[in-house]
Tab-separated table of C-alpha atoms in Angstrom:
chain	number	residue	atom	x	y	z
A	54	MET	CA	22.439	148.923	-144.614
A	55	ILE	CA	21.876	152.262	-146.322
A	56	GLN	CA	25.087	151.693	-148.295
A	57	PHE	CA	23.564	148.571	-149.897
A	58	LEU	CA	20.345	150.424	-150.653
A	59	LYS	CA	22.336	153.156	-152.418
A	60	GLU	CA	24.425	150.599	-154.327
A	61	ASN	CA	21.308	148.804	-155.537
A	62	GLU	CA	19.739	152.123	-156.519
A	63	GLU	CA	22.847	152.970	-158.562
A	64	ASN	CA	23.186	149.549	-160.221
A	65	PHE	CA	19.507	148.493	-160.486
A	66	PRO	CA	17.455	151.720	-160.255
A	67	GLN	CA	14.279	150.213	-161.764
A	68	LEU	CA	14.494	146.850	-160.007
A	69	THR	CA	11.634	146.351	-157.548
A	70	PHE	CA	12.699	146.437	-153.905
A	71	ILE	CA	9.357	146.548	-152.057
A	72	GLU	CA	5.797	145.681	-153.008
A	73	TYR	CA	2.980	146.740	-150.701
A	74	GLY	CA	-0.632	146.392	-151.703
A	75	ASP	CA	-0.746	146.977	-155.438
A	76	LYS	CA	2.120	149.476	-155.365
A	77	LYS	CA	5.706	148.614	-156.397
A	78	TYR	CA	8.712	150.613	-155.226
A	79	ALA	CA	11.849	150.316	-157.332
A	80	TYR	CA	15.160	151.086	-155.624
A	81	GLU	CA	15.196	154.543	-157.203
A	82	GLU	CA	11.780	155.525	-155.872
A	83	PHE	CA	12.278	153.910	-152.469
A	84	LEU	CA	15.573	155.749	-151.925
A	85	PHE	CA	13.853	158.989	-152.920
A	86	GLN	CA	11.261	158.380	-150.182
A	87	VAL	CA	14.037	157.595	-147.684
A	88	ILE	CA	15.954	160.815	-148.468
A	89	HIS	CA	12.747	162.842	-148.253
A	90	THR	CA	12.047	161.343	-144.815
A	91	SER	CA	15.666	161.910	-143.783
A	92	ARG	CA	15.209	165.627	-144.419
A	93	ILE	CA	12.122	165.617	-142.219
A	94	LEU	CA	13.968	163.867	-139.384
A	95	LYS	CA	16.990	166.128	-139.740
A	96	SER	CA	14.789	169.110	-138.882
A	97	TYR	CA	14.514	167.696	-135.333
A	98	LYS	CA	18.313	168.129	-134.926
A	99	ILE	CA	18.949	164.743	-133.336
A	100	PRO	CA	22.707	164.129	-132.887
A	101	LYS	CA	24.330	161.363	-134.950
A	102	GLN	CA	24.591	157.917	-133.314
A	103	SER	CA	21.694	158.766	-131.005
A	104	LEU	CA	19.126	156.065	-130.250
A	105	ILE	CA	15.685	156.638	-131.745
A	106	GLY	CA	12.644	154.443	-131.209
A	107	ILE	CA	10.424	153.317	-134.084
A	108	GLN	CA	6.910	152.132	-133.255
A	109	ILE	CA	5.045	152.114	-136.569
A	110	PRO	CA	2.499	149.400	-137.465
A	111	ASN	CA	2.484	150.030	-141.232
A	112	PRO	CA	5.397	147.941	-142.640
A	113	LEU	CA	6.113	150.261	-145.584
A	114	GLU	CA	6.233	153.374	-143.409
A	115	PHE	CA	8.312	151.449	-140.871
A	116	LEU	CA	10.959	150.587	-143.481
A	117	ILE	CA	11.122	154.094	-144.916
A	118	TYR	CA	11.712	155.544	-141.452
A	119	TRP	CA	14.203	152.797	-140.537
A	120	PHE	CA	16.335	153.504	-143.612
A	121	ALA	CA	15.951	157.262	-143.070
A	122	CYS	CA	17.363	156.869	-139.555
A	123	ASN	CA	20.160	154.735	-140.978
A	124	TYR	CA	20.826	157.440	-143.602
A	125	LEU	CA	21.266	160.039	-140.832
A	126	GLY	CA	23.471	157.873	-138.615
A	127	LEU	CA	20.759	157.204	-135.996
A	128	THR	CA	20.472	153.819	-134.283
A	129	SER	CA	16.903	152.548	-134.525
A	130	VAL	CA	15.308	150.851	-131.531
A	131	LEU	CA	12.450	148.682	-132.773
A	132	ILE	CA	9.320	148.808	-130.605
A	133	ASN	CA	6.365	146.433	-130.882
A	134	PRO	CA	3.417	148.560	-132.161
A	135	LYS	CA	1.000	146.539	-130.023
A	136	ILE	CA	2.468	147.384	-126.627
A	137	GLU	CA	1.412	150.448	-124.663
A	138	GLY	CA	1.249	151.844	-121.161
A	139	GLU	CA	3.580	150.342	-118.574
A	140	GLU	CA	5.027	147.753	-120.972
A	141	LEU	CA	5.885	150.432	-123.536
A	142	GLN	CA	7.354	152.705	-120.866
A	143	LYS	CA	9.637	149.917	-119.627
A	144	ASN	CA	10.943	149.310	-123.145
A	145	LEU	CA	11.633	153.005	-123.620
A	146	ASP	CA	13.386	153.247	-120.255
A	147	SER	CA	15.510	150.112	-120.734
A	148	ALA	CA	16.938	151.556	-123.971
A	149	GLN	CA	17.179	155.047	-122.426
A	150	LEU	CA	15.266	156.474	-125.371
A	151	LYS	CA	14.846	160.221	-125.675
A	152	THR	CA	12.984	160.204	-129.005
A	153	LEU	CA	10.211	157.980	-130.399
A	154	ILE	CA	8.805	157.920	-133.928
A	155	THR	CA	5.212	156.715	-133.931
A	156	SER	CA	1.704	157.448	-135.194
A	157	ARG	CA	-1.137	158.977	-133.231
A	158	ASN	CA	-3.164	155.805	-133.736
A	159	SER	CA	-0.586	153.534	-132.118
A	160	ILE	CA	0.748	155.603	-129.223
A	161	GLY	CA	-0.388	154.544	-125.740
A	162	LYS	CA	-0.135	156.177	-122.357
A	163	ILE	CA	3.512	156.935	-121.600
A	164	ASP	CA	5.373	159.541	-119.608
A	165	ASN	CA	5.648	162.241	-122.296
A	166	SER	CA	7.871	164.361	-120.061
A	167	LYS	CA	10.740	161.907	-120.523
A	168	ILE	CA	10.693	161.589	-124.297
A	169	GLU	CA	10.239	163.600	-127.487
A	170	ILE	CA	7.575	162.066	-129.711
A	171	ILE	CA	7.705	162.487	-133.491
A	172	PHE	CA	4.283	161.751	-134.956
A	173	ILE	CA	4.569	160.667	-138.571
A	174	ASP	CA	1.057	162.090	-139.065
A	175	ASP	CA	2.446	165.585	-138.385
A	176	ALA	CA	5.581	165.386	-140.558
A	177	PRO	CA	6.452	168.752	-142.143
A	178	THR	CA	6.523	169.150	-145.897
A	179	ILE	CA	9.754	168.602	-147.820
A	180	SER	CA	10.025	172.327	-148.602
A	181	THR	CA	10.564	173.172	-144.904
A	182	CYS	CA	13.357	170.671	-144.352
A	183	GLY	CA	16.439	172.182	-145.937
A	184	ASP	CA	18.867	171.177	-148.668
A	185	GLU	CA	20.487	167.887	-149.607
A	186	ILE	CA	21.988	165.938	-146.712
A	187	LYS	CA	25.019	163.702	-146.569
A	188	CYS	CA	24.581	159.980	-145.983
A	189	TYR	CA	26.232	158.672	-142.816
A	190	ASN	CA	29.080	156.190	-143.333
A	191	TRP	CA	28.572	153.216	-141.010
A	192	ASN	CA	31.272	150.743	-139.957
A	193	ASP	CA	30.550	147.027	-139.673
A	194	ILE	CA	31.015	147.161	-135.886
A	195	ASP	CA	28.571	150.039	-135.366
A	196	THR	CA	25.215	149.241	-133.765
A	197	ILE	CA	22.676	150.010	-136.490
A	198	THR	CA	19.566	148.727	-134.729
A	199	ILE	CA	18.375	147.452	-131.356
A	200	ILE	CA	15.768	144.706	-131.158
A	201	PHE	CA	14.081	143.478	-128.009
A	202	THR	CA	14.081	139.801	-127.110
A	203	SER	CA	10.763	138.064	-126.493
A	204	GLY	CA	11.254	138.291	-122.747
A	205	SER	CA	10.771	134.560	-122.215
A	206	ASP	CA	13.569	134.595	-119.609
A	207	GLY	CA	12.291	137.691	-117.828
A	208	TRP	CA	11.630	141.227	-119.132
A	209	PRO	CA	12.497	141.805	-122.834
A	210	LYS	CA	16.148	142.771	-123.276
A	211	PRO	CA	17.387	145.308	-125.872
A	212	VAL	CA	19.925	143.579	-128.152
A	213	GLU	CA	22.494	145.625	-130.098
A	214	LEU	CA	22.947	144.377	-133.667
A	215	THR	CA	25.589	145.637	-136.081
A	216	ALA	CA	25.784	145.859	-139.856
A	217	GLY	CA	28.452	143.141	-139.626
A	218	ASN	CA	25.993	140.853	-137.804
A	219	PHE	CA	23.406	141.125	-140.581
A	220	ILE	CA	25.999	140.729	-143.340
A	221	SER	CA	27.455	137.628	-141.672
A	222	SER	CA	23.987	136.175	-141.194
A	223	PHE	CA	23.105	136.797	-144.841
A	224	LYS	CA	26.278	135.085	-146.061
A	225	SER	CA	25.431	132.011	-143.997
A	226	TRP	CA	21.873	131.950	-145.328
A	227	ASN	CA	23.059	132.447	-148.900
A	228	TYR	CA	25.443	129.506	-148.543
A	229	GLU	CA	22.567	127.309	-147.366
A	230	ILE	CA	19.846	128.291	-149.836
A	231	SER	CA	21.574	130.199	-152.703
A	232	PHE	CA	19.349	133.196	-153.469
A	233	ASN	CA	18.748	133.321	-157.228
A	234	ASN	CA	15.947	135.294	-158.917
A	235	ASP	CA	13.793	134.891	-155.830
A	236	LYS	CA	10.897	136.921	-154.493
A	237	ILE	CA	10.279	137.053	-150.745
A	238	ILE	CA	6.849	137.448	-149.175
A	239	ASN	CA	6.882	138.650	-145.572
A	240	PHE	CA	4.084	138.979	-143.032
A	241	LEU	CA	6.285	138.636	-139.940
A	242	PRO	CA	6.478	141.779	-137.745
A	243	LEU	CA	9.398	144.024	-138.634
A	244	HIS	CA	10.231	144.792	-134.992
A	245	HIS	CA	11.096	141.084	-134.699
A	246	ILE	CA	14.438	139.638	-135.796
A	247	ALA	CA	12.735	137.207	-138.191
A	248	GLY	CA	10.854	140.004	-139.963
A	249	ILE	CA	13.658	142.555	-140.334
A	250	SER	CA	16.138	139.817	-141.337
A	251	ALA	CA	13.897	138.857	-144.252
A	252	ILE	CA	14.091	142.479	-145.462
A	253	PHE	CA	17.880	142.589	-145.281
A	254	ARG	CA	18.195	139.212	-147.042
A	255	GLY	CA	16.089	140.643	-149.857
A	256	LEU	CA	18.203	143.809	-149.964
A	257	LEU	CA	21.530	141.969	-150.052
A	258	SER	CA	20.370	139.436	-152.673
A	259	GLN	CA	18.416	141.967	-154.780
A	260	SER	CA	15.294	139.852	-154.238
A	261	PRO	CA	12.000	141.800	-154.377
A	262	ILE	CA	9.990	141.713	-151.141
A	263	HIS	CA	6.216	141.649	-150.985
A	264	LEU	CA	4.920	142.976	-147.654
A	265	ILE	CA	1.703	141.921	-145.930
A	266	ASP	CA	0.442	143.634	-142.777
A	267	LYS	CA	-0.609	140.441	-141.021
A	268	PHE	CA	-1.219	136.790	-141.857
A	269	HIS	CA	-4.751	135.793	-142.806
A	270	VAL	CA	-5.236	132.596	-144.800
A	271	GLU	CA	-7.447	134.135	-147.498
A	272	SER	CA	-5.364	137.266	-148.096
A	273	PHE	CA	-2.122	135.260	-148.015
A	274	LEU	CA	-3.400	132.851	-150.671
A	275	GLU	CA	-4.603	135.780	-152.784
A	276	ASN	CA	-1.250	137.579	-152.547
A	277	CYS	CA	0.702	134.426	-153.390
A	278	GLN	CA	-1.429	133.769	-156.456
A	279	LYS	CA	-1.072	137.366	-157.613
A	280	PHE	CA	2.633	138.017	-156.918
A	281	ASN	CA	4.211	134.524	-157.180
A	282	PRO	CA	6.739	134.623	-154.290
A	283	THR	CA	9.357	131.889	-153.999
A	284	ILE	CA	10.535	132.245	-150.370
A	285	VAL	CA	8.587	132.729	-147.144
A	286	SER	CA	9.282	132.429	-143.416
A	287	MET	CA	6.563	130.832	-141.292
A	288	VAL	CA	5.856	129.581	-137.811
A	289	PRO	CA	4.384	126.068	-137.457
A	290	THR	CA	0.875	127.402	-136.679
A	291	VAL	CA	0.673	129.069	-140.102
A	292	ILE	CA	1.670	125.886	-141.932
A	293	TYR	CA	-0.896	123.922	-139.909
A	294	ASN	CA	-3.679	126.294	-141.023
A	295	LEU	CA	-2.603	126.235	-144.671
A	296	LEU	CA	-2.471	122.426	-144.728
A	297	LYS	CA	-6.196	122.275	-143.926
A	298	THR	CA	-7.281	122.963	-147.519
A	299	GLU	CA	-6.256	121.861	-150.994
A	300	GLU	CA	-5.808	125.504	-151.961
A	301	GLY	CA	-3.446	125.998	-149.025
A	302	ILE	CA	-1.449	122.875	-149.917
A	303	THR	CA	-1.158	124.009	-153.535
A	304	CYS	CA	0.110	127.390	-152.327
A	305	LEU	CA	2.723	125.805	-150.058
A	306	LYS	CA	3.936	123.570	-152.896
A	307	SER	CA	4.532	126.626	-155.091
A	308	PHE	CA	7.385	127.909	-152.886
A	309	ARG	CA	10.992	127.095	-153.627
A	310	MET	CA	11.688	127.388	-149.933
A	311	ILE	CA	9.646	127.718	-146.739
A	312	LEU	CA	11.675	128.634	-143.659
A	313	VAL	CA	10.040	127.198	-140.548
A	314	GLY	CA	11.128	128.382	-137.115
A	315	GLY	CA	9.921	130.152	-134.011
A	316	GLY	CA	9.222	127.003	-132.031
A	317	PRO	CA	8.824	123.220	-132.215
A	318	THR	CA	7.042	121.847	-135.280
A	319	HIS	CA	4.926	118.776	-134.645
A	320	LYS	CA	6.414	115.777	-136.418
A	321	SER	CA	3.104	114.921	-138.095
A	322	ILE	CA	3.022	118.390	-139.733
A	323	LEU	CA	6.470	117.844	-141.233
A	324	GLU	CA	5.471	114.326	-142.364
A	325	THR	CA	2.425	115.815	-144.116
A	326	CYS	CA	4.699	118.321	-145.842
A	327	LEU	CA	6.956	115.479	-147.001
A	328	THR	CA	3.957	113.622	-148.382
A	329	HIS	CA	2.942	116.668	-150.426
A	330	GLU	CA	6.551	117.401	-151.475
A	331	ILE	CA	6.536	120.833	-149.845
A	332	ASN	CA	9.993	122.406	-149.636
A	333	ILE	CA	10.481	122.893	-145.912
A	334	PHE	CA	13.709	124.175	-144.366
A	335	VAL	CA	13.552	123.898	-140.569
A	336	THR	CA	15.642	126.556	-138.839
A	337	TYR	CA	16.652	127.694	-135.362
A	338	GLY	CA	17.866	131.088	-134.204
A	339	MET	CA	17.198	134.022	-131.895
A	340	THR	CA	17.633	137.772	-131.609
A	341	GLU	CA	21.090	137.463	-130.048
A	342	THR	CA	22.305	135.404	-133.036
A	343	CYS	CA	20.803	137.762	-135.632
A	344	SER	CA	18.422	135.127	-137.027
A	345	GLY	CA	19.205	131.491	-137.869
A	346	VAL	CA	22.237	129.502	-136.750
A	347	SER	CA	21.197	126.006	-137.842
A	348	GLY	CA	18.762	124.301	-140.182
A	349	PHE	CA	18.102	121.554	-142.717
A	350	TRP	CA	15.943	120.512	-145.664
A	351	ILE	CA	13.529	117.892	-144.370
A	352	LYS	CA	13.325	116.183	-147.780
A	353	LYS	CA	17.083	115.515	-147.638
A	354	ASN	CA	16.983	114.239	-144.050
A	355	PRO	CA	13.525	112.781	-143.365
A	356	ASP	CA	14.982	110.750	-140.485
A	357	LYS	CA	15.868	113.968	-138.575
A	358	LEU	CA	12.403	115.508	-138.199
A	359	GLY	CA	12.821	116.078	-134.466
A	360	SER	CA	15.995	118.078	-135.067
A	361	ILE	CA	16.623	121.767	-135.751
A	362	GLY	CA	19.418	120.995	-138.188
A	363	LYS	CA	23.167	121.382	-138.448
A	364	PRO	CA	25.109	124.596	-137.726
A	365	PHE	CA	25.385	127.044	-140.625
A	366	LYS	CA	28.675	127.775	-142.352
A	367	GLU	CA	31.033	130.037	-140.365
A	368	MET	CA	29.087	129.294	-137.170
A	369	THR	CA	29.937	126.906	-134.373
A	370	VAL	CA	27.243	125.371	-132.191
A	371	SER	CA	28.399	123.366	-129.186
A	372	ILE	CA	26.972	121.843	-126.038
A	373	THR	CA	28.469	123.088	-122.761
A	374	ASN	CA	28.240	119.835	-120.780
A	375	THR	CA	28.520	116.627	-122.780
A	376	LYS	CA	27.997	114.467	-119.658
A	377	GLU	CA	24.328	115.475	-119.494
A	378	GLU	CA	21.798	114.322	-122.113
A	379	PHE	CA	20.814	117.981	-122.600
A	380	SER	CA	22.835	121.054	-121.624
A	381	LYS	CA	23.147	124.714	-122.625
A	382	VAL	CA	23.660	125.523	-126.294
A	383	CYS	CA	26.622	127.785	-127.115
A	384	VAL	CA	26.904	129.624	-130.455
A	385	LEU	CA	30.071	131.267	-131.830
A	386	GLY	CA	30.285	133.413	-134.945
A	387	GLU	CA	30.407	136.883	-136.509
A	388	ASN	CA	26.601	136.897	-136.450
A	389	ILE	CA	26.498	137.132	-132.626
A	390	ALA	CA	25.107	140.466	-131.412
A	391	LYS	CA	27.418	143.068	-129.918
A	392	GLY	CA	25.596	142.614	-126.614
A	393	TYR	CA	22.655	143.767	-124.546
A	394	PHE	CA	22.305	147.540	-124.361
A	395	GLY	CA	24.064	148.876	-121.283
A	396	GLU	CA	25.622	145.519	-120.406
A	397	ASN	CA	28.844	143.611	-121.135
A	398	ARG	CA	29.716	142.654	-124.710
A	399	LEU	CA	29.100	139.104	-125.953
A	400	ASN	CA	32.383	138.924	-127.942
A	401	HIS	CA	30.958	136.737	-130.731
A	402	GLN	CA	29.904	134.041	-128.241
A	403	PHE	CA	26.398	133.466	-126.920
A	404	PHE	CA	25.189	130.969	-124.333
A	405	SER	CA	21.523	130.265	-124.936
A	406	ASN	CA	19.151	129.208	-122.190
A	407	ASP	CA	17.962	126.474	-124.549
A	408	LEU	CA	19.107	122.989	-123.622
A	409	GLY	CA	20.277	120.788	-126.479
A	410	ARG	CA	22.269	117.800	-127.645
A	411	LEU	CA	24.172	116.967	-130.831
A	412	ASP	CA	23.746	113.544	-132.427
A	413	GLU	CA	26.479	111.544	-134.150
A	414	ASP	CA	25.769	113.332	-137.459
A	415	GLY	CA	26.085	116.811	-135.958
A	416	PHE	CA	22.318	117.550	-135.906
A	417	LEU	CA	21.082	119.649	-132.997
A	418	TYR	CA	18.111	118.604	-130.875
A	419	LEU	CA	16.527	120.801	-128.210
A	420	LYS	CA	15.038	119.610	-124.958
A	421	PRO	CA	11.295	120.078	-125.365
A	422	PHE	CA	9.024	122.130	-123.142
A	423	ARG	CA	11.148	124.178	-120.781
A	424	LYS	CA	9.226	124.988	-117.614
A	425	ASP	CA	10.282	128.653	-117.677
A	426	ARG	CA	9.214	129.241	-121.288
A	427	ILE	CA	6.227	128.471	-123.469
A	428	VAL	CA	6.602	128.640	-127.249
A	429	THR	CA	3.146	129.150	-128.716
A	430	GLY	CA	2.424	130.032	-132.321
A	431	GLY	CA	6.034	131.119	-132.829
A	432	GLU	CA	6.028	133.478	-129.838
A	433	ASN	CA	7.952	133.003	-126.584
A	434	VAL	CA	5.976	133.485	-123.384
A	435	ASN	CA	7.255	133.684	-119.812
A	436	PRO	CA	4.670	131.799	-117.693
A	437	PHE	CA	5.699	133.769	-114.588
A	438	GLU	CA	4.696	137.037	-116.275
A	439	VAL	CA	1.230	135.652	-117.037
A	440	GLU	CA	0.881	134.270	-113.496
A	441	ASN	CA	1.765	137.653	-111.991
A	442	VAL	CA	-0.955	139.336	-114.045
A	443	ILE	CA	-3.634	136.802	-113.077
A	444	LEU	CA	-2.647	137.007	-109.397
A	445	LYS	CA	-3.557	140.710	-109.434
A	446	ILE	CA	-7.221	139.682	-109.622
A	447	GLN	CA	-8.533	140.080	-106.084
A	448	GLU	CA	-10.420	136.764	-106.029
A	449	VAL	CA	-7.446	134.728	-107.303
A	450	GLN	CA	-5.556	133.016	-104.475
A	451	ASP	CA	-3.142	130.897	-106.479
A	452	CYS	CA	-2.154	130.376	-110.111
A	453	CYS	CA	0.035	128.137	-112.246
A	454	VAL	CA	0.547	128.748	-115.973
A	455	MET	CA	1.883	125.908	-118.117
A	456	GLY	CA	2.326	124.944	-121.736
A	457	ILE	CA	1.119	121.618	-123.078
A	458	GLU	CA	1.983	120.065	-126.419
A	459	ASP	CA	-0.510	121.109	-129.052
A	460	PHE	CA	-0.742	120.138	-132.713
A	461	GLU	CA	-1.694	123.617	-133.917
A	462	TRP	CA	0.179	125.939	-131.537
A	463	GLY	CA	3.249	123.854	-130.693
A	464	GLU	CA	2.428	124.559	-127.055
A	465	LYS	CA	-0.936	125.748	-125.736
A	466	ILE	CA	-1.075	128.013	-122.682
A	467	ILE	CA	-3.177	126.692	-119.803
A	468	ALA	CA	-3.797	128.478	-116.505
A	469	PHE	CA	-4.717	126.550	-113.364
A	470	ILE	CA	-6.387	128.923	-110.912
A	471	LYS	CA	-7.551	128.685	-107.304
A	472	CYS	CA	-10.137	131.315	-106.343
A	473	SER	CA	-11.713	132.543	-103.103
A	474	LYS	CA	-15.066	132.741	-104.858
A	475	LYS	CA	-16.454	131.702	-108.218
A	476	LEU	CA	-15.124	133.596	-111.239
A	477	ASP	CA	-16.131	133.451	-114.868
A	478	LYS	CA	-13.388	132.469	-117.333
A	479	MET	CA	-14.169	135.470	-119.517
A	480	GLU	CA	-13.522	137.806	-116.561
A	481	ILE	CA	-9.973	136.466	-116.371
A	482	ILE	CA	-9.422	136.651	-120.126
A	483	GLU	CA	-10.709	140.241	-120.260
A	484	PHE	CA	-8.492	141.200	-117.300
A	485	CYS	CA	-5.452	139.729	-119.055
A	486	SER	CA	-6.279	141.334	-122.411
A	487	GLU	CA	-6.004	144.785	-120.823
A	488	ARG	CA	-2.518	144.055	-119.461
A	489	ILE	CA	-0.646	141.634	-121.752
A	490	LEU	CA	-0.460	140.911	-125.465
A	491	ASP	CA	-3.026	138.558	-126.995
A	492	TYR	CA	-0.642	135.661	-127.613
A	493	LYS	CA	0.229	135.531	-123.894
A	494	ILE	CA	-3.385	135.070	-122.785
A	495	PRO	CA	-4.190	131.469	-121.717
A	496	LYS	CA	-6.159	129.532	-124.308
A	497	GLU	CA	-7.690	127.475	-121.551
A	498	ILE	CA	-8.483	128.229	-117.902
A	499	ILE	CA	-9.065	125.480	-115.352
A	500	PHE	CA	-10.292	126.174	-111.829
A	501	CYS	CA	-8.943	123.841	-109.171
A	502	GLU	CA	-8.970	123.489	-105.379
A	503	GLU	CA	-5.203	123.302	-104.779
A	504	LEU	CA	-1.932	123.662	-106.688
A	505	PRO	CA	1.103	121.428	-105.972
A	506	ARG	CA	3.824	123.235	-103.998
A	507	THR	CA	7.274	122.434	-102.656
A	508	GLU	CA	8.202	122.508	-98.968
A	509	LEU	CA	9.396	126.077	-99.468
A	510	GLY	CA	5.998	127.074	-100.813
A	511	LYS	CA	6.962	127.425	-104.495
A	512	ILE	CA	4.771	125.950	-107.217
A	513	ASN	CA	6.052	122.458	-107.975
A	514	ARG	CA	6.172	122.481	-111.755
A	515	GLU	CA	7.583	118.957	-111.762
A	516	LYS	CA	4.178	117.823	-110.483
A	517	GLY	CA	2.333	120.057	-112.877
A	518	THR	CA	1.715	117.093	-115.156
A	519	GLU	CA	-0.442	115.607	-112.390
A	520	LEU	CA	-2.823	118.532	-112.806
A	521	LEU	CA	-2.947	117.871	-116.532
A	522	LYS	CA	-3.814	114.220	-115.869
A	523	ASP	CA	-6.445	115.112	-113.276
A	524	TYR	CA	-8.202	117.409	-115.701
A	525	GLY	CA	-7.986	115.117	-118.706
A	526	HIS	CA	-5.227	116.761	-120.756
A	527	ILE	CA	-2.832	113.790	-120.767
């Protein structure tokens, strides 16, 4: 990607690339910052094509260091700034990282003996870092970055993505939406495929990108009014919150395009958007497919609101077993990741664990509410991970974590718990908050006498709906 940054700097030196706060960075100035940072990193004498972790919460600093690594020929491994301790250590170990770039404010407890830590707070001055350095020449098949999956099917997996993957993905997106004098606003985390893809789409289309640290309704509305973006990516929860006020609706109507993904969108939300003539493009994708593989404008197909659209150009989406109503979704294309780090290559073909069906018009529909995954607020959660954490509480004898359909969250996490003695709900929430990320913590906790189990003693999730009925949730 550094080649495109250099090309844009040469052809459009004063064109804005990044906006952050009230500061604008034209391609010329941004590249200067990248080269300066490259000199700093070069002083650590890290061999080319080495893996280097980036765990930086500030999005501007994150991007400067990402491009600096790319400039030097280092493959960036993107680490969630919120994780620490055992979870962080497992990510570092699974990617076999020897070096991590982070800040002193964000680093947690890890085994420092296994890894060299570069604190951006302690970066040496430019005068100590040597002369001009040569930019590394990447091939399209080289792994330029590694992004972890959500871990909804177990522990997060490190996915190798190439320059060719991102270029192929951009071409498909450009065919669908035709970037033209656009401005992108992004508040999605840059360690996530949705966030970093938005940056590369802006780079490849020469569309300025306005960065926000995190979504808050008031600050988002203020930034939109001030900077007039035309494209944004959102999860359904964000749209739901913006639709609550006239100001939010007016803001949504100002966008040329709103990409909605990250989980099921309640039909009534999409119908409200149609009523207000909001330009919604529903999309579906994942880390392994380097962002979206299907999508559609709801205003052009209002009868397909339960769908996730038709496959993008140059991509093939098929169903593995047409005899079943729903079966595994298979995606083929140049956008498919090289593979999982340390495992076999995917060879441009990926079998998702999502179950889907194609209708007579070629629109893809997913089977709702998988028992082994909860999609809440655009984040994937493995219920077994949450159960294992709760079961570490001494007084907890049994636990079942489920997702139920929710208007705001898509799915809301509920934990059914059997205890040996009375516990307070806040005790459980506080215990979880010390061990898992906030979005994985159950939004509701229900104490019960027994949980349904099979003859083999496993939790019978098929009968889980009976618990929901018993406690008034259905």
